[in-house]
Short mmCIF file of N, CA and C in Angstrom, two decimals:
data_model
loop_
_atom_site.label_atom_id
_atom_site.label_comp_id
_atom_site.label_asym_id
_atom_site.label_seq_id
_atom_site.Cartn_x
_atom_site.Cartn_y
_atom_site.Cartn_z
N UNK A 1150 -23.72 -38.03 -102.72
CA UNK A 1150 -24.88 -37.60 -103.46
C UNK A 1150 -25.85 -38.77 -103.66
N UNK A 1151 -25.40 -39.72 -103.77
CA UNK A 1151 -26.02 -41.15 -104.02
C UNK A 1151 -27.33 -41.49 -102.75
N UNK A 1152 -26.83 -40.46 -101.75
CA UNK A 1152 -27.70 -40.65 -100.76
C UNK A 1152 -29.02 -39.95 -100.74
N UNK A 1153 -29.09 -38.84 -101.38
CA UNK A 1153 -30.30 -37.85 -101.59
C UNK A 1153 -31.09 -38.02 -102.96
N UNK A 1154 -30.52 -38.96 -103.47
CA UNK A 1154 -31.54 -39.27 -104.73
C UNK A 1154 -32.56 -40.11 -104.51
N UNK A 1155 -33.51 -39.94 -105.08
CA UNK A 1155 -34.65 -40.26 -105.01
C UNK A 1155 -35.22 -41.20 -106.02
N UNK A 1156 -35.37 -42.33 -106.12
CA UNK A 1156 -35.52 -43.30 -107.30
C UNK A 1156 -36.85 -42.54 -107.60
N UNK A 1157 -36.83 -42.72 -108.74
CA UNK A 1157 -38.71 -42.08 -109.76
C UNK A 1157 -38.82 -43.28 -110.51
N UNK A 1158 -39.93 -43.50 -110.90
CA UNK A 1158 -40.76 -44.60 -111.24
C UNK A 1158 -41.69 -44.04 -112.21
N UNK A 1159 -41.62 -44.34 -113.29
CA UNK A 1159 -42.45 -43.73 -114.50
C UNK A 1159 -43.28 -45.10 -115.23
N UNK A 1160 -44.45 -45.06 -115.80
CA UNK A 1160 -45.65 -46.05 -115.80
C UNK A 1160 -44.87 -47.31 -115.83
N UNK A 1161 -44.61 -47.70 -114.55
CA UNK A 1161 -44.00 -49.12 -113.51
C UNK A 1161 -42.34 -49.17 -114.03
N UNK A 1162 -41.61 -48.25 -114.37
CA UNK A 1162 -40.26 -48.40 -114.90
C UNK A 1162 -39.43 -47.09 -114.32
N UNK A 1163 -38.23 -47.79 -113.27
CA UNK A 1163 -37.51 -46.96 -112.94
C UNK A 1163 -37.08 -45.82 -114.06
N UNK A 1164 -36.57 -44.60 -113.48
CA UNK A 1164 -36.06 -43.85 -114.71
C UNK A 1164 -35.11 -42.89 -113.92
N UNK A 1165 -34.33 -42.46 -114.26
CA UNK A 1165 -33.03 -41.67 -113.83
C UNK A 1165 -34.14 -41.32 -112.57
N UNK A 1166 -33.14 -41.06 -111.48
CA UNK A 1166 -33.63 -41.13 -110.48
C UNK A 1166 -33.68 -39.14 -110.18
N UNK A 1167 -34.04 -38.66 -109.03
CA UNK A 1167 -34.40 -37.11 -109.02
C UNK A 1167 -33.65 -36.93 -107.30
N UNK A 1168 -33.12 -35.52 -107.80
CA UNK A 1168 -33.01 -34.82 -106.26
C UNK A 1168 -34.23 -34.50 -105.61
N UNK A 1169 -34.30 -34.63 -104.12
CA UNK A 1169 -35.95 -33.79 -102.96
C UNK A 1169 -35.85 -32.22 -104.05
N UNK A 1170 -36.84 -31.76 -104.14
CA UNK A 1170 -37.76 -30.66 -104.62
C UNK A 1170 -36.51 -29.49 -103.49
N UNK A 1171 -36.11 -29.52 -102.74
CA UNK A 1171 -35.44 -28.66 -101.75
C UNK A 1171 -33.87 -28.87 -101.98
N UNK A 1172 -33.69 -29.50 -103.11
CA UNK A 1172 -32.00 -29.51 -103.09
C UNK A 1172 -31.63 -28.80 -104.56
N UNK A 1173 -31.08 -28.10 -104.82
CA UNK A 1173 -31.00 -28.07 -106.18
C UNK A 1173 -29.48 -28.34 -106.96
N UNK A 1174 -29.12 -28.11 -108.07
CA UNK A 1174 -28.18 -29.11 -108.84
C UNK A 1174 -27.70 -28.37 -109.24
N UNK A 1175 -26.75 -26.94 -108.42
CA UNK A 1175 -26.19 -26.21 -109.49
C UNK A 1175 -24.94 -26.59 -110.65
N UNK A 1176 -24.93 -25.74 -112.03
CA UNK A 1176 -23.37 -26.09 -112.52
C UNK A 1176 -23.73 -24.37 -113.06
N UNK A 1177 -22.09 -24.53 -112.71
CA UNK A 1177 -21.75 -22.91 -112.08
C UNK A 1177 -20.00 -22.51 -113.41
N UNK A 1178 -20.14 -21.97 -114.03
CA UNK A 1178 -19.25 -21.72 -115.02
C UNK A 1178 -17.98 -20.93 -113.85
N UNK A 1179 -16.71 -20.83 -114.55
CA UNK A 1179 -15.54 -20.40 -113.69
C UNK A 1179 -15.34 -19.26 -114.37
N UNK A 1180 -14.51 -18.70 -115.20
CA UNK A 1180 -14.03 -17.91 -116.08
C UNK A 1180 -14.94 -16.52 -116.35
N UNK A 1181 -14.90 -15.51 -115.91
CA UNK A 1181 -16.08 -14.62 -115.85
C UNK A 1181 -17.56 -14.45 -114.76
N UNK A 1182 -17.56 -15.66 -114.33
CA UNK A 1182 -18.22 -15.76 -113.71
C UNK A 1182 -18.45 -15.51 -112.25
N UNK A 1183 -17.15 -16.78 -111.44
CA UNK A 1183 -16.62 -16.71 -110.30
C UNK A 1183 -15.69 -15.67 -110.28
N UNK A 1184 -14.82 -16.01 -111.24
CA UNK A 1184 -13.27 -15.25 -110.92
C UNK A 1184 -12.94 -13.85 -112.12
N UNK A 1185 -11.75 -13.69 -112.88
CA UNK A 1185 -11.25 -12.84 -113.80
C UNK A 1185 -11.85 -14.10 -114.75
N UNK A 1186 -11.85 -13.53 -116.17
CA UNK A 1186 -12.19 -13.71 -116.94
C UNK A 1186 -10.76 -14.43 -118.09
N UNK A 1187 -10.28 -15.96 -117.79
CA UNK A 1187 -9.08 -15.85 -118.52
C UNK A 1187 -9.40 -17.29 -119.49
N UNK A 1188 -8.61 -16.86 -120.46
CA UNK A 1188 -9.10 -17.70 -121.88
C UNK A 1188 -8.02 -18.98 -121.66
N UNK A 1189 -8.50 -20.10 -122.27
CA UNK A 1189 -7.87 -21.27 -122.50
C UNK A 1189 -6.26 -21.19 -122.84
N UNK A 1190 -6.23 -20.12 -123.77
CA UNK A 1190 -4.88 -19.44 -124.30
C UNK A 1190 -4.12 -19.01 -123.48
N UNK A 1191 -4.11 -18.51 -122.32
CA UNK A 1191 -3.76 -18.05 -121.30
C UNK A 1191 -3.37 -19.12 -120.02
N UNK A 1192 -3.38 -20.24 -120.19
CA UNK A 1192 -3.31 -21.31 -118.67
C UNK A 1192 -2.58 -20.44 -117.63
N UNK A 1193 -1.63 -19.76 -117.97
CA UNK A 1193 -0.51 -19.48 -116.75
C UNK A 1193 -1.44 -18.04 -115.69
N UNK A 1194 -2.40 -17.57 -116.53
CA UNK A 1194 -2.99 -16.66 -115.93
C UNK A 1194 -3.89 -17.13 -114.66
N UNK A 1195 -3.98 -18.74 -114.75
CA UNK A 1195 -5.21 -19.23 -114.18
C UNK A 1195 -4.93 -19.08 -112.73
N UNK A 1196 -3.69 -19.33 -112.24
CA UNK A 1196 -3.56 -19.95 -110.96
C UNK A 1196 -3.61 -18.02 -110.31
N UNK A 1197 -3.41 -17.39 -110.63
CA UNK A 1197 -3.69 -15.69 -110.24
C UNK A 1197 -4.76 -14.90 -110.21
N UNK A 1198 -6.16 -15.59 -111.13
CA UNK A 1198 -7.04 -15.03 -111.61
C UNK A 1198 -8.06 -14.66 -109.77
N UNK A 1199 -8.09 -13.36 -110.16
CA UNK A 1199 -8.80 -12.86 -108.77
C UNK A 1199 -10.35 -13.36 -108.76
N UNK A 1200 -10.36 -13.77 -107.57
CA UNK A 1200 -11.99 -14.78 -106.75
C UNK A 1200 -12.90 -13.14 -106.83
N UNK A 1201 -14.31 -13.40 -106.99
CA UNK A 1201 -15.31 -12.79 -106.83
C UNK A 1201 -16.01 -13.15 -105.85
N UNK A 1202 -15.50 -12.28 -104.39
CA UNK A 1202 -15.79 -12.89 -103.11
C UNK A 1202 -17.15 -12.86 -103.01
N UNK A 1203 -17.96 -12.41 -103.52
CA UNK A 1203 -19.70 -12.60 -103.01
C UNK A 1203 -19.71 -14.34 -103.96
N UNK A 1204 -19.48 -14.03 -105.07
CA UNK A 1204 -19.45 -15.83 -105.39
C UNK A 1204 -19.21 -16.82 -104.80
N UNK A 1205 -18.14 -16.74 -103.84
CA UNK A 1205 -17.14 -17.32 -103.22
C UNK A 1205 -18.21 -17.43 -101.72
N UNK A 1206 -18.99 -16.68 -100.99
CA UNK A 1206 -20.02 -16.35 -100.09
C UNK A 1206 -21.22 -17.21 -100.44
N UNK A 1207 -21.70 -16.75 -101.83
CA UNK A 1207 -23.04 -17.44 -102.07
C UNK A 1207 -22.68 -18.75 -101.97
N UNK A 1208 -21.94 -19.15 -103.06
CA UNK A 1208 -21.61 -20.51 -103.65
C UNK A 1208 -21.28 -21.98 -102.21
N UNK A 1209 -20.38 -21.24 -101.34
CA UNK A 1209 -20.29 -21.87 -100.24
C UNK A 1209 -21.52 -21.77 -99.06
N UNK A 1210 -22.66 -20.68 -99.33
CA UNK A 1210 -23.59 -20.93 -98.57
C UNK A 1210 -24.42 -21.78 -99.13
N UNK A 1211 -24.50 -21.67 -100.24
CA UNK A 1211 -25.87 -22.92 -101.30
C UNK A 1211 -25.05 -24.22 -100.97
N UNK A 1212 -23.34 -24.37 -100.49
CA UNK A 1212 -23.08 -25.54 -100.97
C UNK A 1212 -23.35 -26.04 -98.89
N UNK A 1213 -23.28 -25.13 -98.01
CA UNK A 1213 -23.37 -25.73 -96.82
C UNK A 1213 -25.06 -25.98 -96.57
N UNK A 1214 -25.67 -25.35 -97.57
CA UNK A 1214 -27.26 -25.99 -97.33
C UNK A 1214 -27.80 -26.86 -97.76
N UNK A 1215 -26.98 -27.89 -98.52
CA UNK A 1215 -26.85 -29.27 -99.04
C UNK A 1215 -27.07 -29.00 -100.79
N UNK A 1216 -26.91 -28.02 -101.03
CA UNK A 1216 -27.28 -27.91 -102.45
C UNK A 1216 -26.00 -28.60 -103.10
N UNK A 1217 -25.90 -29.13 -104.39
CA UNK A 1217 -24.73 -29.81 -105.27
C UNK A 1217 -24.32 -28.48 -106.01
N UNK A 1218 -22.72 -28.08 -105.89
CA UNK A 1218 -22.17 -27.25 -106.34
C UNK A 1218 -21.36 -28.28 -107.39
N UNK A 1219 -21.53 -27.78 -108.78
CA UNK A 1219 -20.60 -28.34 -109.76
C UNK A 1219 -20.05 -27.71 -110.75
N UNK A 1220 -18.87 -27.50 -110.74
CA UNK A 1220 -18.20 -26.12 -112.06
C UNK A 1220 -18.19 -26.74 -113.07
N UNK A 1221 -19.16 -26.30 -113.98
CA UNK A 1221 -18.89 -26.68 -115.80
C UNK A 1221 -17.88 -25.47 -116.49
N UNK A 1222 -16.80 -25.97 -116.97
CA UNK A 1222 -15.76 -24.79 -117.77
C UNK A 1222 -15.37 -25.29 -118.69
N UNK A 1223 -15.36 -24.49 -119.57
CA UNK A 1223 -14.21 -24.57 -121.12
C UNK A 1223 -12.90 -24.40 -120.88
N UNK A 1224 -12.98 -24.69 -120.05
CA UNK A 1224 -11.37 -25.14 -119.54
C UNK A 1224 -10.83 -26.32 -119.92
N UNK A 1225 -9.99 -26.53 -120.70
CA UNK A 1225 -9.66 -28.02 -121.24
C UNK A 1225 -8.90 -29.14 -120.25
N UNK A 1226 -9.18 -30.31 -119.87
CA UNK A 1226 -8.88 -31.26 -119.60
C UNK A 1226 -6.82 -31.38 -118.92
N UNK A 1227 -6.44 -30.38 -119.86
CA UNK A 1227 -5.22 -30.46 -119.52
C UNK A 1227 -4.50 -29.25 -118.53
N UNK A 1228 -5.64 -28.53 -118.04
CA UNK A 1228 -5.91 -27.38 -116.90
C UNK A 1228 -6.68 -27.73 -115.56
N UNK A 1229 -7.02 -29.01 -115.63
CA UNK A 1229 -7.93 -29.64 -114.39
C UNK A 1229 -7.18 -29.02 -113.26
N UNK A 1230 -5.26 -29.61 -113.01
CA UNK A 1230 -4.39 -29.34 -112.00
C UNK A 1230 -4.33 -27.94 -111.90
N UNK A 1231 -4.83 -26.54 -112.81
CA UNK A 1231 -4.66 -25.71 -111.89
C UNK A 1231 -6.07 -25.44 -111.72
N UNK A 1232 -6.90 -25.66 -112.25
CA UNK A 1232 -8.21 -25.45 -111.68
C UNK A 1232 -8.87 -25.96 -110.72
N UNK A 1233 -8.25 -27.11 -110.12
CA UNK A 1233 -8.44 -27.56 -109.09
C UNK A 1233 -7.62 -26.72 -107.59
N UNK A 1234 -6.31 -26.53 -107.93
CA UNK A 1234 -5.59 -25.37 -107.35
C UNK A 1234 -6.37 -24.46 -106.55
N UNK A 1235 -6.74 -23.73 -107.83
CA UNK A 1235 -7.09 -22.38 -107.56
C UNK A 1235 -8.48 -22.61 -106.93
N UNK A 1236 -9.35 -23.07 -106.84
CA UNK A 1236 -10.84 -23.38 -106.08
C UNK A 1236 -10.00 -23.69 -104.98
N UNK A 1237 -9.01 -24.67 -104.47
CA UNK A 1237 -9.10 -25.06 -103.51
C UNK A 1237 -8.27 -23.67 -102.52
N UNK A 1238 -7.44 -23.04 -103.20
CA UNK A 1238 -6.56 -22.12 -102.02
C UNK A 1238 -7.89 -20.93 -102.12
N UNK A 1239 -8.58 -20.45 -102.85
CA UNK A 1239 -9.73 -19.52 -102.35
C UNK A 1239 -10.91 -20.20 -101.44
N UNK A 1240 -11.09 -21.48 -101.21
CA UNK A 1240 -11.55 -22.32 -100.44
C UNK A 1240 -13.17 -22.17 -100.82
N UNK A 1241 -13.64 -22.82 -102.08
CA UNK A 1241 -14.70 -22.69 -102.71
C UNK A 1241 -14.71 -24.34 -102.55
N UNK A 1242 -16.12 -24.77 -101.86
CA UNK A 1242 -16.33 -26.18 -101.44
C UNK A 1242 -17.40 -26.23 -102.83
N UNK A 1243 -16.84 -27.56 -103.41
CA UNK A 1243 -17.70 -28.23 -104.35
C UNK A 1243 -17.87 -29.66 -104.09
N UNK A 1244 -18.90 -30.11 -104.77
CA UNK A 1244 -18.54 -31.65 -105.41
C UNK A 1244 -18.20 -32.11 -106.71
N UNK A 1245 -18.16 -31.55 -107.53
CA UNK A 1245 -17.27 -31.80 -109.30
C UNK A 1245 -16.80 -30.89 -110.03
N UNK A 1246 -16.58 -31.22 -110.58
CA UNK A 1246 -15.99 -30.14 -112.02
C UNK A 1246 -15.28 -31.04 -113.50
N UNK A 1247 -16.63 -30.41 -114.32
CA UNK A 1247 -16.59 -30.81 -115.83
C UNK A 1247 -16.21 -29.78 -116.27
N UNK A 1248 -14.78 -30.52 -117.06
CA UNK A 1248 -14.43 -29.59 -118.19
C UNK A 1248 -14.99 -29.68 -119.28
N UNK A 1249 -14.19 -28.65 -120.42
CA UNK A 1249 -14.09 -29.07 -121.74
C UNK A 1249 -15.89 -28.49 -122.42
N UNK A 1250 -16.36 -27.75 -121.61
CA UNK A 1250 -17.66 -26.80 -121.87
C UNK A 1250 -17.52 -26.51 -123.08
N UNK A 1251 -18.23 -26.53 -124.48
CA UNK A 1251 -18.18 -25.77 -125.31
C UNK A 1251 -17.72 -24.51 -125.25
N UNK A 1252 -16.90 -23.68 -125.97
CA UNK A 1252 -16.90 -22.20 -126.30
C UNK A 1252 -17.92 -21.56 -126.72
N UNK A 1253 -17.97 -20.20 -126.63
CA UNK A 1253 -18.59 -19.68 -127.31
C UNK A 1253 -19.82 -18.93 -127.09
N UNK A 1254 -20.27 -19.78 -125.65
CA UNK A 1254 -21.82 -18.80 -125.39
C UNK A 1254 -22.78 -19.18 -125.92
N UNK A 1255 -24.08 -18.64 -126.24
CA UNK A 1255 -25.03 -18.52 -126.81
C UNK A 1255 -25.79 -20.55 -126.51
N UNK A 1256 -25.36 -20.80 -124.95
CA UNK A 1256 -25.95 -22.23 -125.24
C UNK A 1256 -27.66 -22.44 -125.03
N UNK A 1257 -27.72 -23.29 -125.51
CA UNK A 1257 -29.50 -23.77 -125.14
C UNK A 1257 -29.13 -25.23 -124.84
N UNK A 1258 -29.49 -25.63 -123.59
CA UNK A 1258 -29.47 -27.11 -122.46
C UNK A 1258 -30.75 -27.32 -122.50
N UNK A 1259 -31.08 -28.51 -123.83
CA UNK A 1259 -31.95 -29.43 -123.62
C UNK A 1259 -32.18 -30.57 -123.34
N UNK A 1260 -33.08 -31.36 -122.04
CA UNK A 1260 -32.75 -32.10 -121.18
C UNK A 1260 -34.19 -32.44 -120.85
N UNK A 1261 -34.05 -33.98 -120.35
CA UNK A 1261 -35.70 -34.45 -120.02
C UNK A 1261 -35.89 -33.52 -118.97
N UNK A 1262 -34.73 -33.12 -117.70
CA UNK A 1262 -35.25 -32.74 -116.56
C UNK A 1262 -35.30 -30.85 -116.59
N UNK A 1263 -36.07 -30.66 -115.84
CA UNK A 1263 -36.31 -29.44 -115.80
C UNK A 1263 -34.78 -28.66 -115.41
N UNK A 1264 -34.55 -27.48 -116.24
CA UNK A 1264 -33.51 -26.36 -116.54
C UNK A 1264 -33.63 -25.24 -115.87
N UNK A 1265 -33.32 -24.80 -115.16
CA UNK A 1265 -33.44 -23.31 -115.05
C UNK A 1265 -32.02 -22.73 -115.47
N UNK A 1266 -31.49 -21.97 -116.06
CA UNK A 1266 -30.65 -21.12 -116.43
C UNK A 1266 -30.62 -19.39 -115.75
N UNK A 1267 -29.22 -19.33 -115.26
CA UNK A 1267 -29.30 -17.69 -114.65
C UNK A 1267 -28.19 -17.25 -115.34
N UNK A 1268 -28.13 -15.66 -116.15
CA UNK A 1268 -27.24 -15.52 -116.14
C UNK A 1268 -26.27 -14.46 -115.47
N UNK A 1269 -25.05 -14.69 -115.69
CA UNK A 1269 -24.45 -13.97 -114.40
C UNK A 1269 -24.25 -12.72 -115.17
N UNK A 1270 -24.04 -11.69 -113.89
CA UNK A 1270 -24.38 -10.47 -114.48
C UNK A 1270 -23.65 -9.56 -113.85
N UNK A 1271 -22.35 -9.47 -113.20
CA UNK A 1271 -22.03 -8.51 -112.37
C UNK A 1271 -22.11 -8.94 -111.25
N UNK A 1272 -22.51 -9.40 -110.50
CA UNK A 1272 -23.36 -9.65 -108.95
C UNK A 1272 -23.45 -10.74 -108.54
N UNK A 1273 -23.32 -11.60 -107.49
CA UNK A 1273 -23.71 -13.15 -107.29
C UNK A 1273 -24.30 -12.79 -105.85
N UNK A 1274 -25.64 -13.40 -106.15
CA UNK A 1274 -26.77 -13.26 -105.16
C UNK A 1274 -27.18 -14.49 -104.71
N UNK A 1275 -28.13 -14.39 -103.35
CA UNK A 1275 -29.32 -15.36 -103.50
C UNK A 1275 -30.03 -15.43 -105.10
N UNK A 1276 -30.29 -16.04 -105.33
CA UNK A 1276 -31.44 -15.95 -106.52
C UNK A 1276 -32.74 -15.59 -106.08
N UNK A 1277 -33.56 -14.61 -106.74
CA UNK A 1277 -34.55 -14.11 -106.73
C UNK A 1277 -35.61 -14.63 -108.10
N UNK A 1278 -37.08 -14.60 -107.80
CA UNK A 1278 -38.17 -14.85 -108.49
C UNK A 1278 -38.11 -13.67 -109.69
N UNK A 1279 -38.37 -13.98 -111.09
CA UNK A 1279 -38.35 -13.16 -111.81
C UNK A 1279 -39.02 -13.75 -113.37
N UNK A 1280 -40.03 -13.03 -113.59
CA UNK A 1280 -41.14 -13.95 -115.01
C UNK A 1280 -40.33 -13.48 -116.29
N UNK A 1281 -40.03 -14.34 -116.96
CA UNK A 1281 -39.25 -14.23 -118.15
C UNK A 1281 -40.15 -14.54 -119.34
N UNK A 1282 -39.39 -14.77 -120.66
CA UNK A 1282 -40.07 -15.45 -121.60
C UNK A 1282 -39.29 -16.47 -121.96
N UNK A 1283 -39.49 -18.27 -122.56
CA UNK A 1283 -38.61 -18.77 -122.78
C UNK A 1283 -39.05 -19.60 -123.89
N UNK A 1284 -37.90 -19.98 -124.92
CA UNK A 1284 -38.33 -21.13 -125.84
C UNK A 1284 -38.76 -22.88 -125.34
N UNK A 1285 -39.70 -23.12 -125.99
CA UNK A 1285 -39.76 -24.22 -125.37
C UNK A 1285 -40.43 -25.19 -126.57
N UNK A 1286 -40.29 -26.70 -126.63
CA UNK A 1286 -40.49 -27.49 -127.85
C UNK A 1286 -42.22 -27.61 -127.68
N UNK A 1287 -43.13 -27.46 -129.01
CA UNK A 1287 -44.25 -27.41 -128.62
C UNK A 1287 -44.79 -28.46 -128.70
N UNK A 1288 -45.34 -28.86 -127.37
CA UNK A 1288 -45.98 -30.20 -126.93
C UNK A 1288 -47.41 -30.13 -126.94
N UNK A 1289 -48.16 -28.55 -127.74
CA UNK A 1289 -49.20 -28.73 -127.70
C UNK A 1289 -50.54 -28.18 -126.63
N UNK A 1290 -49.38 -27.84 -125.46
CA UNK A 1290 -50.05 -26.96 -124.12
C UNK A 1290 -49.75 -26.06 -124.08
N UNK A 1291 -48.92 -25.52 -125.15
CA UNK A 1291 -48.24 -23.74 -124.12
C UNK A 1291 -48.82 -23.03 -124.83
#
C-alpha cells in the first residue's frame, strides 16, 4: 500500500499522505454483513457462519481492481485466529483486519478525510450514485 500513496502537502507542510482519486479505502464490517450474523458470545459459531457469496464476488472484484479491502469487526482480539480462518477457507482476499469495533451501531466516523458510509442492506453490489441528506459540522458554507 505504501506504494500508491500519494504524499499531500498542505501550506508547505507534509500531511498524512492520500490514495489516487481512483483507488478507494474500503472497511467492510463481517458479522451481518459478509456472512451470518454471530455475536461475540458465540466464538464457536464463527468458524461455520455461512459466506454471502455476492459479497464474497464484489469484495474480491473491488479488491482485484486495486481497491484496499479492510474488515473492521467487533470481534474481539481474542477471535482474530478464527476470523482469520474463516476469510481465508471462503477465499475473501484482503489487506487487514481491525478488531475490537465498537458495539452497538448507530456510529458517526469523524475524520479530516473524506467518509463515505454505505449501509448494507440485504444485497452486496457495485455501488451506485444516490443523493442523500447528511450531518455535517458547520463551517459556514453549507
Amino acid at each position: 500500500m505504501k506504494n500508491i500513496l500519494k504524499e499531500k502537502i498542505e501550506n508547505g507542510e507534509k500531511v498524512s499522505p492520500i490514495l489516487p482519486d481512483d483507488i478507494k479505502n474500503y472497511l467492510i464490517d463481517i458479522d451481518g454483513t459478509i456472512c451470518d450474523d454471530i455475536p461475540n458470545e458465540e466464538p464457536e459459531r464463527m468458524l461455520t457462519a455461512e459466506v454471502y457469496p455476492d459479497a464474497l464476488i464484489t469484495l474480491n472484484k473491488w479488491y482485484d481492481e486495486g481497491h484496499i479491502i479492510t474488515f473492521f469487526t467487533s470481534r474481539l482480539e481474542e477471535h482474530r485466529e478464527y476470523t482469520e480462518t474463516w476469510l481465508n477457507k471462503h477465499g475473501f482476499k484482503y489487506h487487514g483486519l481491525l478488531m475490537n469495533k465498537p458495539r452497538g451501531g448507530n456510529y458517526h466516523w469523524i475524520d479530516n478525510h473524506l467518509v463515505k458510509a454505505t449501509r448494507y442492506n440485504g444485497k452486496f453490489t457495485d455501488l451506485v450514485e444516490k443523493n442523500v441528506s447528511i450531518q455535517v459540522f458547520d463551517d459556514g458554507k453549507h
